[in-house]
Amino acid sequence: MEQGRVFICDDQPEVLRLLEKMLAPHYAVHTFSGGAQLLRAVEEAREERPDLVLLDVKMPEIDGLEVLRRLKAIRSELTVVM
């Protein structure tokens, strides 16, 4: 059975670790922090097709709303929790 893919985008390492620890037993989890990694997350959304994105709103360099706009431009039906 194929695991669903979850992208976690947050600039706080402790939040990333906690969410990854909770979700990794059940999902293929990819974590991203900071502007450069968030852009990478947007690009990987084209190739890896995450089933869910957990996205922080307030982050340095690129805020979560801008990342959301870019993700939705790539895949409008993507489920994002902010």
PDB file of N, CA and C in Angstrom:
ATOM      1  N   MET A   1       0.836  -1.180   0.000  1.00  0.00           N
ATOM      2  CA  MET A   1       0.000   0.000   0.000  1.00  0.00           C
ATOM      3  C   MET A   1       0.887   1.251   0.000  1.00  0.00           C
ATOM      4  N   GLU A   2       0.629   2.163  -0.893  1.00  0.00           N
ATOM      5  CA  GLU A   2       1.426   3.378  -1.022  1.00  0.00           C
ATOM      6  C   GLU A   2       1.058   4.379   0.070  1.00  0.00           C
ATOM      7  N   GLN A   3       2.099   4.967   0.671  1.00  0.00           N
ATOM      8  CA  GLN A   3       1.875   5.991   1.687  1.00  0.00           C
ATOM      9  C   GLN A   3       1.532   7.310   1.021  1.00  0.00           C
ATOM     10  N   GLY A   4       0.675   8.091   1.672  1.00  0.00           N
ATOM     11  CA  GLY A   4       0.416   9.441   1.213  1.00  0.00           C
ATOM     12  C   GLY A   4       1.632  10.311   1.484  1.00  0.00           C
ATOM     13  N   ARG A   5       1.769  11.391   0.725  1.00  0.00           N
ATOM     14  CA  ARG A   5       2.900  12.311   0.890  1.00  0.00           C
ATOM     15  C   ARG A   5       2.438  13.579   1.605  1.00  0.00           C
ATOM     16  N   VAL A   6       3.181  13.958   2.631  1.00  0.00           N
ATOM     17  CA  VAL A   6       2.885  15.173   3.382  1.00  0.00           C
ATOM     18  C   VAL A   6       4.111  16.077   3.344  1.00  0.00           C
ATOM     19  N   PHE A   7       3.913  17.333   2.926  1.00  0.00           N
ATOM     20  CA  PHE A   7       4.956  18.354   2.981  1.00  0.00           C
ATOM     21  C   PHE A   7       4.688  19.204   4.212  1.00  0.00           C
ATOM     22  N   ILE A   8       5.723  19.423   5.022  1.00  0.00           N
ATOM     23  CA  ILE A   8       5.610  20.297   6.185  1.00  0.00           C
ATOM     24  C   ILE A   8       6.543  21.480   5.956  1.00  0.00           C
ATOM     25  N   CYS A   9       5.987  22.679   5.926  1.00  0.00           N
ATOM     26  CA  CYS A   9       6.768  23.899   5.704  1.00  0.00           C
ATOM     27  C   CYS A   9       6.655  24.789   6.935  1.00  0.00           C
ATOM     28  N   ASP A  10       7.765  24.928   7.664  1.00  0.00           N
ATOM     29  CA  ASP A  10       7.778  25.749   8.876  1.00  0.00           C
ATOM     30  C   ASP A  10       9.207  26.200   9.135  1.00  0.00           C
ATOM     31  N   ASP A  11       9.387  27.397   9.660  1.00  0.00           N
ATOM     32  CA  ASP A  11      10.730  27.910   9.927  1.00  0.00           C
ATOM     33  C   ASP A  11      11.237  27.555  11.324  1.00  0.00           C
ATOM     34  N   GLN A  12      10.435  26.873  12.117  1.00  0.00           N
ATOM     35  CA  GLN A  12      10.840  26.494  13.471  1.00  0.00           C
ATOM     36  C   GLN A  12      11.223  25.013  13.493  1.00  0.00           C
ATOM     37  N   PRO A  13      12.506  24.713  13.714  1.00  0.00           N
ATOM     38  CA  PRO A  13      12.971  23.324  13.673  1.00  0.00           C
ATOM     39  C   PRO A  13      12.230  22.391  14.630  1.00  0.00           C
ATOM     40  N   GLU A  14      11.874  22.893  15.809  1.00  0.00           N
ATOM     41  CA  GLU A  14      11.183  22.030  16.770  1.00  0.00           C
ATOM     42  C   GLU A  14       9.790  21.646  16.281  1.00  0.00           C
ATOM     43  N   VAL A  15       9.124  22.529  15.574  1.00  0.00           N
ATOM     44  CA  VAL A  15       7.810  22.215  14.996  1.00  0.00           C
ATOM     45  C   VAL A  15       7.970  21.166  13.901  1.00  0.00           C
ATOM     46  N   LEU A  16       8.967  21.350  13.043  1.00  0.00           N
ATOM     47  CA  LEU A  16       9.225  20.370  11.983  1.00  0.00           C
ATOM     48  C   LEU A  16       9.497  18.990  12.570  1.00  0.00           C
ATOM     49  N   ARG A  17      10.354  18.924  13.592  1.00  0.00           N
ATOM     50  CA  ARG A  17      10.697  17.631  14.204  1.00  0.00           C
ATOM     51  C   ARG A  17       9.476  16.961  14.824  1.00  0.00           C
ATOM     52  N   LEU A  18       8.681  17.731  15.545  1.00  0.00           N
ATOM     53  CA  LEU A  18       7.505  17.173  16.205  1.00  0.00           C
ATOM     54  C   LEU A  18       6.502  16.626  15.189  1.00  0.00           C
ATOM     55  N   LEU A  19       6.179  17.426  14.184  1.00  0.00           N
ATOM     56  CA  LEU A  19       5.212  16.978  13.182  1.00  0.00           C
ATOM     57  C   LEU A  19       5.741  15.784  12.389  1.00  0.00           C
ATOM     58  N   GLU A  20       7.023  15.814  12.053  1.00  0.00           N
ATOM     59  CA  GLU A  20       7.604  14.681  11.327  1.00  0.00           C
ATOM     60  C   GLU A  20       7.541  13.409  12.168  1.00  0.00           C
ATOM     61  N   LYS A  21       7.867  13.518  13.439  1.00  0.00           N
ATOM     62  CA  LYS A  21       7.827  12.362  14.337  1.00  0.00           C
ATOM     63  C   LYS A  21       6.413  11.783  14.431  1.00  0.00           C
ATOM     64  N   MET A  22       5.414  12.652  14.471  1.00  0.00           N
ATOM     65  CA  MET A  22       4.023  12.210  14.579  1.00  0.00           C
ATOM     66  C   MET A  22       3.521  11.566  13.288  1.00  0.00           C
ATOM     67  N   LEU A  23       3.928  12.112  12.146  1.00  0.00           N
ATOM     68  CA  LEU A  23       3.358  11.682  10.869  1.00  0.00           C
ATOM     69  C   LEU A  23       4.159  10.610  10.135  1.00  0.00           C
ATOM     70  N   ALA A  24       5.471  10.544  10.364  1.00  0.00           N
ATOM     71  CA  ALA A  24       6.341   9.639   9.602  1.00  0.00           C
ATOM     72  C   ALA A  24       5.949   8.157   9.672  1.00  0.00           C
ATOM     73  N   PRO A  25       5.407   7.663  10.779  1.00  0.00           N
ATOM     74  CA  PRO A  25       5.013   6.252  10.780  1.00  0.00           C
ATOM     75  C   PRO A  25       3.878   5.927   9.793  1.00  0.00           C
ATOM     76  N   HIS A  26       3.155   6.944   9.359  1.00  0.00           N
ATOM     77  CA  HIS A  26       1.983   6.713   8.521  1.00  0.00           C
ATOM     78  C   HIS A  26       2.069   7.330   7.131  1.00  0.00           C
ATOM     79  N   TYR A  27       2.969   8.292   6.943  1.00  0.00           N
ATOM     80  CA  TYR A  27       3.053   9.034   5.682  1.00  0.00           C
ATOM     81  C   TYR A  27       4.507   9.232   5.270  1.00  0.00           C
ATOM     82  N   ALA A  28       4.718   9.449   3.986  1.00  0.00           N
ATOM     83  CA  ALA A  28       6.028   9.875   3.487  1.00  0.00           C
ATOM     84  C   ALA A  28       6.108  11.377   3.733  1.00  0.00           C
ATOM     85  N   VAL A  29       6.949  11.783   4.663  1.00  0.00           N
ATOM     86  CA  VAL A  29       7.012  13.177   5.108  1.00  0.00           C
ATOM     87  C   VAL A  29       8.242  13.861   4.523  1.00  0.00           C
ATOM     88  N   HIS A  30       8.046  15.065   3.994  1.00  0.00           N
ATOM     89  CA  HIS A  30       9.127  15.912   3.501  1.00  0.00           C
ATOM     90  C   HIS A  30       9.045  17.228   4.265  1.00  0.00           C
ATOM     91  N   THR A  31      10.145  17.644   4.891  1.00  0.00           N
ATOM     92  CA  THR A  31      10.137  18.878   5.671  1.00  0.00           C
ATOM     93  C   THR A  31      10.955  19.962   4.982  1.00  0.00           C
ATOM     94  N   PHE A  32      10.506  21.206   5.146  1.00  0.00           N
ATOM     95  CA  PHE A  32      11.140  22.360   4.522  1.00  0.00           C
ATOM     96  C   PHE A  32      11.119  23.531   5.500  1.00  0.00           C
ATOM     97  N   SER A  33      12.250  24.277   5.562  1.00  0.00           N
ATOM     98  CA  SER A  33      12.297  25.483   6.398  1.00  0.00           C
ATOM     99  C   SER A  33      13.030  26.584   5.651  1.00  0.00           C
ATOM    100  N   GLY A  34      12.548  27.803   5.782  1.00  0.00           N
ATOM    101  CA  GLY A  34      13.193  28.944   5.134  1.00  0.00           C
ATOM    102  C   GLY A  34      12.775  29.117   3.686  1.00  0.00           C
ATOM    103  N   GLY A  35      13.087  30.306   3.156  1.00  0.00           N
ATOM    104  CA  GLY A  35      12.647  30.679   1.819  1.00  0.00           C
ATOM    105  C   GLY A  35      13.111  29.764   0.709  1.00  0.00           C
ATOM    106  N   ALA A  36      14.396  29.410   0.696  1.00  0.00           N
ATOM    107  CA  ALA A  36      14.922  28.562  -0.379  1.00  0.00           C
ATOM    108  C   ALA A  36      14.265  27.192  -0.367  1.00  0.00           C
ATOM    109  N   GLN A  37      14.100  26.630   0.810  1.00  0.00           N
ATOM    110  CA  GLN A  37      13.460  25.323   0.889  1.00  0.00           C
ATOM    111  C   GLN A  37      11.982  25.394   0.534  1.00  0.00           C
ATOM    112  N   LEU A  38      11.332  26.479   0.859  1.00  0.00           N
ATOM    113  CA  LEU A  38       9.926  26.616   0.492  1.00  0.00           C
ATOM    114  C   LEU A  38       9.771  26.655  -1.023  1.00  0.00           C
ATOM    115  N   LEU A  39      10.670  27.358  -1.691  1.00  0.00           N
ATOM    116  CA  LEU A  39      10.625  27.356  -3.153  1.00  0.00           C
ATOM    117  C   LEU A  39      10.846  25.947  -3.687  1.00  0.00           C
ATOM    118  N   ARG A  40      11.752  25.214  -3.046  1.00  0.00           N
ATOM    119  CA  ARG A  40      11.969  23.826  -3.442  1.00  0.00           C
ATOM    120  C   ARG A  40      10.690  23.012  -3.254  1.00  0.00           C
ATOM    121  N   ALA A  41       9.973  23.263  -2.167  1.00  0.00           N
ATOM    122  CA  ALA A  41       8.713  22.565  -1.923  1.00  0.00           C
ATOM    123  C   ALA A  41       7.718  22.844  -3.035  1.00  0.00           C
ATOM    124  N   VAL A  42       7.683  24.088  -3.486  1.00  0.00           N
ATOM    125  CA  VAL A  42       6.778  24.451  -4.579  1.00  0.00           C
ATOM    126  C   VAL A  42       7.157  23.687  -5.842  1.00  0.00           C
ATOM    127  N   GLU A  43       8.446  23.612  -6.148  1.00  0.00           N
ATOM    128  CA  GLU A  43       8.896  22.881  -7.334  1.00  0.00           C
ATOM    129  C   GLU A  43       8.617  21.387  -7.214  1.00  0.00           C
ATOM    130  N   GLU A  44       8.862  20.805  -6.053  1.00  0.00           N
ATOM    131  CA  GLU A  44       8.622  19.382  -5.870  1.00  0.00           C
ATOM    132  C   GLU A  44       7.141  19.045  -5.938  1.00  0.00           C
ATOM    133  N   ALA A  45       6.295  20.014  -5.671  1.00  0.00           N
ATOM    134  CA  ALA A  45       4.855  19.764  -5.767  1.00  0.00           C
ATOM    135  C   ALA A  45       4.483  19.363  -7.187  1.00  0.00           C
ATOM    136  N   ARG A  46       5.240  19.849  -8.163  1.00  0.00           N
ATOM    137  CA  ARG A  46       4.990  19.468  -9.558  1.00  0.00           C
ATOM    138  C   ARG A  46       5.334  18.009  -9.796  1.00  0.00           C
ATOM    139  N   GLU A  47       6.425  17.536  -9.179  1.00  0.00           N
ATOM    140  CA  GLU A  47       6.925  16.193  -9.438  1.00  0.00           C
ATOM    141  C   GLU A  47       6.378  15.154  -8.466  1.00  0.00           C
ATOM    142  N   GLU A  48       6.396  15.463  -7.190  1.00  0.00           N
ATOM    143  CA  GLU A  48       6.044  14.477  -6.178  1.00  0.00           C
ATOM    144  C   GLU A  48       4.567  14.467  -5.823  1.00  0.00           C
ATOM    145  N   ARG A  49       3.879  15.507  -6.139  1.00  0.00           N
ATOM    146  CA  ARG A  49       2.439  15.579  -5.873  1.00  0.00           C
ATOM    147  C   ARG A  49       2.084  15.251  -4.427  1.00  0.00           C
ATOM    148  N   PRO A  50       2.347  16.168  -3.499  1.00  0.00           N
ATOM    149  CA  PRO A  50       1.965  15.906  -2.111  1.00  0.00           C
ATOM    150  C   PRO A  50       0.447  15.791  -1.991  1.00  0.00           C
ATOM    151  N   ASP A  51       0.016  14.957  -1.062  1.00  0.00           N
ATOM    152  CA  ASP A  51      -1.411  14.815  -0.790  1.00  0.00           C
ATOM    153  C   ASP A  51      -1.889  15.883   0.188  1.00  0.00           C
ATOM    154  N   LEU A  52      -0.962  16.390   0.989  1.00  0.00           N
ATOM    155  CA  LEU A  52      -1.283  17.386   2.007  1.00  0.00           C
ATOM    156  C   LEU A  52      -0.060  18.248   2.265  1.00  0.00           C
ATOM    157  N   VAL A  53      -0.284  19.546   2.479  1.00  0.00           N
ATOM    158  CA  VAL A  53       0.784  20.460   2.881  1.00  0.00           C
ATOM    159  C   VAL A  53       0.380  21.112   4.199  1.00  0.00           C
ATOM    160  N   LEU A  54       1.257  21.008   5.196  1.00  0.00           N
ATOM    161  CA  LEU A  54       1.091  21.728   6.456  1.00  0.00           C
ATOM    162  C   LEU A  54       2.008  22.932   6.363  1.00  0.00           C
ATOM    163  N   LEU A  55       1.439  24.127   6.410  1.00  0.00           N
ATOM    164  CA  LEU A  55       2.172  25.333   6.045  1.00  0.00           C
ATOM    165  C   LEU A  55       2.060  26.409   7.119  1.00  0.00           C
ATOM    166  N   ASP A  56       3.204  26.875   7.596  1.00  0.00           N
ATOM    167  CA  ASP A  56       3.258  27.987   8.542  1.00  0.00           C
ATOM    168  C   ASP A  56       2.911  29.274   7.792  1.00  0.00           C
ATOM    169  N   VAL A  57       2.207  30.179   8.433  1.00  0.00           N
ATOM    170  CA  VAL A  57       1.832  31.440   7.793  1.00  0.00           C
ATOM    171  C   VAL A  57       2.968  32.450   7.871  1.00  0.00           C
ATOM    172  N   LYS A  58       3.524  32.639   9.051  1.00  0.00           N
ATOM    173  CA  LYS A  58       4.529  33.688   9.256  1.00  0.00           C
ATOM    174  C   LYS A  58       5.929  33.079   9.232  1.00  0.00           C
ATOM    175  N   MET A  59       6.651  33.364   8.152  1.00  0.00           N
ATOM    176  CA  MET A  59       8.014  32.870   7.991  1.00  0.00           C
ATOM    177  C   MET A  59       8.862  33.965   7.360  1.00  0.00           C
ATOM    178  N   PRO A  60      10.176  33.931   7.615  1.00  0.00           N
ATOM    179  CA  PRO A  60      11.045  34.938   6.995  1.00  0.00           C
ATOM    180  C   PRO A  60      11.186  34.692   5.496  1.00  0.00           C
ATOM    181  N   GLU A  61      11.579  35.685   4.777  1.00  0.00           N
ATOM    182  CA  GLU A  61      11.834  35.646   3.337  1.00  0.00           C
ATOM    183  C   GLU A  61      10.558  35.510   2.510  1.00  0.00           C
ATOM    184  N   ILE A  62       9.859  34.403   2.644  1.00  0.00           N
ATOM    185  CA  ILE A  62       8.614  34.188   1.893  1.00  0.00           C
ATOM    186  C   ILE A  62       7.555  33.750   2.887  1.00  0.00           C
ATOM    187  N   ASP A  63       6.455  34.484   2.969  1.00  0.00           N
ATOM    188  CA  ASP A  63       5.428  34.085   3.930  1.00  0.00           C
ATOM    189  C   ASP A  63       4.566  32.954   3.371  1.00  0.00           C
ATOM    190  N   GLY A  64       3.846  32.318   4.282  1.00  0.00           N
ATOM    191  CA  GLY A  64       3.028  31.177   3.914  1.00  0.00           C
ATOM    192  C   GLY A  64       1.958  31.490   2.888  1.00  0.00           C
ATOM    193  N   LEU A  65       1.421  32.699   2.898  1.00  0.00           N
ATOM    194  CA  LEU A  65       0.384  33.052   1.926  1.00  0.00           C
ATOM    195  C   LEU A  65       0.935  33.079   0.506  1.00  0.00           C
ATOM    196  N   GLU A  66       2.173  33.538   0.338  1.00  0.00           N
ATOM    197  CA  GLU A  66       2.801  33.527  -0.985  1.00  0.00           C
ATOM    198  C   GLU A  66       3.085  32.092  -1.434  1.00  0.00           C
ATOM    199  N   VAL A  67       3.546  31.257  -0.515  1.00  0.00           N
ATOM    200  CA  VAL A  67       3.772  29.849  -0.846  1.00  0.00           C
ATOM    201  C   VAL A  67       2.452  29.189  -1.233  1.00  0.00           C
ATOM    202  N   LEU A  68       1.395  29.487  -0.491  1.00  0.00           N
ATOM    203  CA  LEU A  68       0.072  28.951  -0.811  1.00  0.00           C
ATOM    204  C   LEU A  68      -0.354  29.364  -2.215  1.00  0.00           C
ATOM    205  N   ARG A  69      -0.166  30.631  -2.554  1.00  0.00           N
ATOM    206  CA  ARG A  69      -0.536  31.108  -3.889  1.00  0.00           C
ATOM    207  C   ARG A  69       0.208  30.325  -4.966  1.00  0.00           C
ATOM    208  N   ARG A  70       1.500  30.100  -4.763  1.00  0.00           N
ATOM    209  CA  ARG A  70       2.303  29.370  -5.753  1.00  0.00           C
ATOM    210  C   ARG A  70       1.904  27.902  -5.841  1.00  0.00           C
ATOM    211  N   LEU A  71       1.648  27.291  -4.693  1.00  0.00           N
ATOM    212  CA  LEU A  71       1.212  25.893  -4.699  1.00  0.00           C
ATOM    213  C   LEU A  71      -0.110  25.727  -5.437  1.00  0.00           C
ATOM    214  N   LYS A  72      -1.051  26.620  -5.167  1.00  0.00           N
ATOM    215  CA  LYS A  72      -2.367  26.527  -5.806  1.00  0.00           C
ATOM    216  C   LYS A  72      -2.280  26.787  -7.310  1.00  0.00           C
ATOM    217  N   ALA A  73      -1.309  27.596  -7.741  1.00  0.00           N
ATOM    218  CA  ALA A  73      -1.113  27.823  -9.175  1.00  0.00           C
ATOM    219  C   ALA A  73      -0.630  26.549  -9.859  1.00  0.00           C
ATOM    220  N   ILE A  74       0.119  25.733  -9.133  1.00  0.00           N
ATOM    221  CA  ILE A  74       0.627  24.479  -9.687  1.00  0.00           C
ATOM    222  C   ILE A  74      -0.438  23.392  -9.633  1.00  0.00           C
ATOM    223  N   ARG A  75      -1.123  23.311  -8.510  1.00  0.00           N
ATOM    224  CA  ARG A  75      -2.104  22.233  -8.291  1.00  0.00           C
ATOM    225  C   ARG A  75      -3.255  22.778  -7.454  1.00  0.00           C
ATOM    226  N   SER A  76      -4.266  23.262  -8.120  1.00  0.00           N
ATOM    227  CA  SER A  76      -5.355  23.973  -7.445  1.00  0.00           C
ATOM    228  C   SER A  76      -6.124  23.111  -6.445  1.00  0.00           C
ATOM    229  N   GLU A  77      -6.164  21.812  -6.649  1.00  0.00           N
ATOM    230  CA  GLU A  77      -6.938  20.940  -5.757  1.00  0.00           C
ATOM    231  C   GLU A  77      -6.154  20.477  -4.527  1.00  0.00           C
ATOM    232  N   LEU A  78      -4.908  20.909  -4.397  1.00  0.00           N
ATOM    233  CA  LEU A  78      -4.059  20.503  -3.282  1.00  0.00           C
ATOM    234  C   LEU A  78      -4.660  20.951  -1.948  1.00  0.00           C
ATOM    235  N   THR A  79      -4.635  20.058  -0.975  1.00  0.00           N
ATOM    236  CA  THR A  79      -5.120  20.371   0.365  1.00  0.00           C
ATOM    237  C   THR A  79      -3.982  20.980   1.179  1.00  0.00           C
ATOM    238  N   VAL A  80      -4.218  22.192   1.697  1.00  0.00           N
ATOM    239  CA  VAL A  80      -3.216  22.905   2.491  1.00  0.00           C
ATOM    240  C   VAL A  80      -3.847  23.301   3.814  1.00  0.00           C
ATOM    241  N   VAL A  81      -3.151  22.989   4.909  1.00  0.00           N
ATOM    242  CA  VAL A  81      -3.576  23.393   6.245  1.00  0.00           C
ATOM    243  C   VAL A  81      -2.561  24.409   6.739  1.00  0.00           C
ATOM    244  N   MET A  82      -3.061  25.589   7.150  1.00  0.00           N
ATOM    245  CA  MET A  82      -2.163  26.652   7.619  1.00  0.00           C
ATOM    246  C   MET A  82      -2.386  26.890   9.101  1.00  0.00           C
TER     247      MET A  82
END
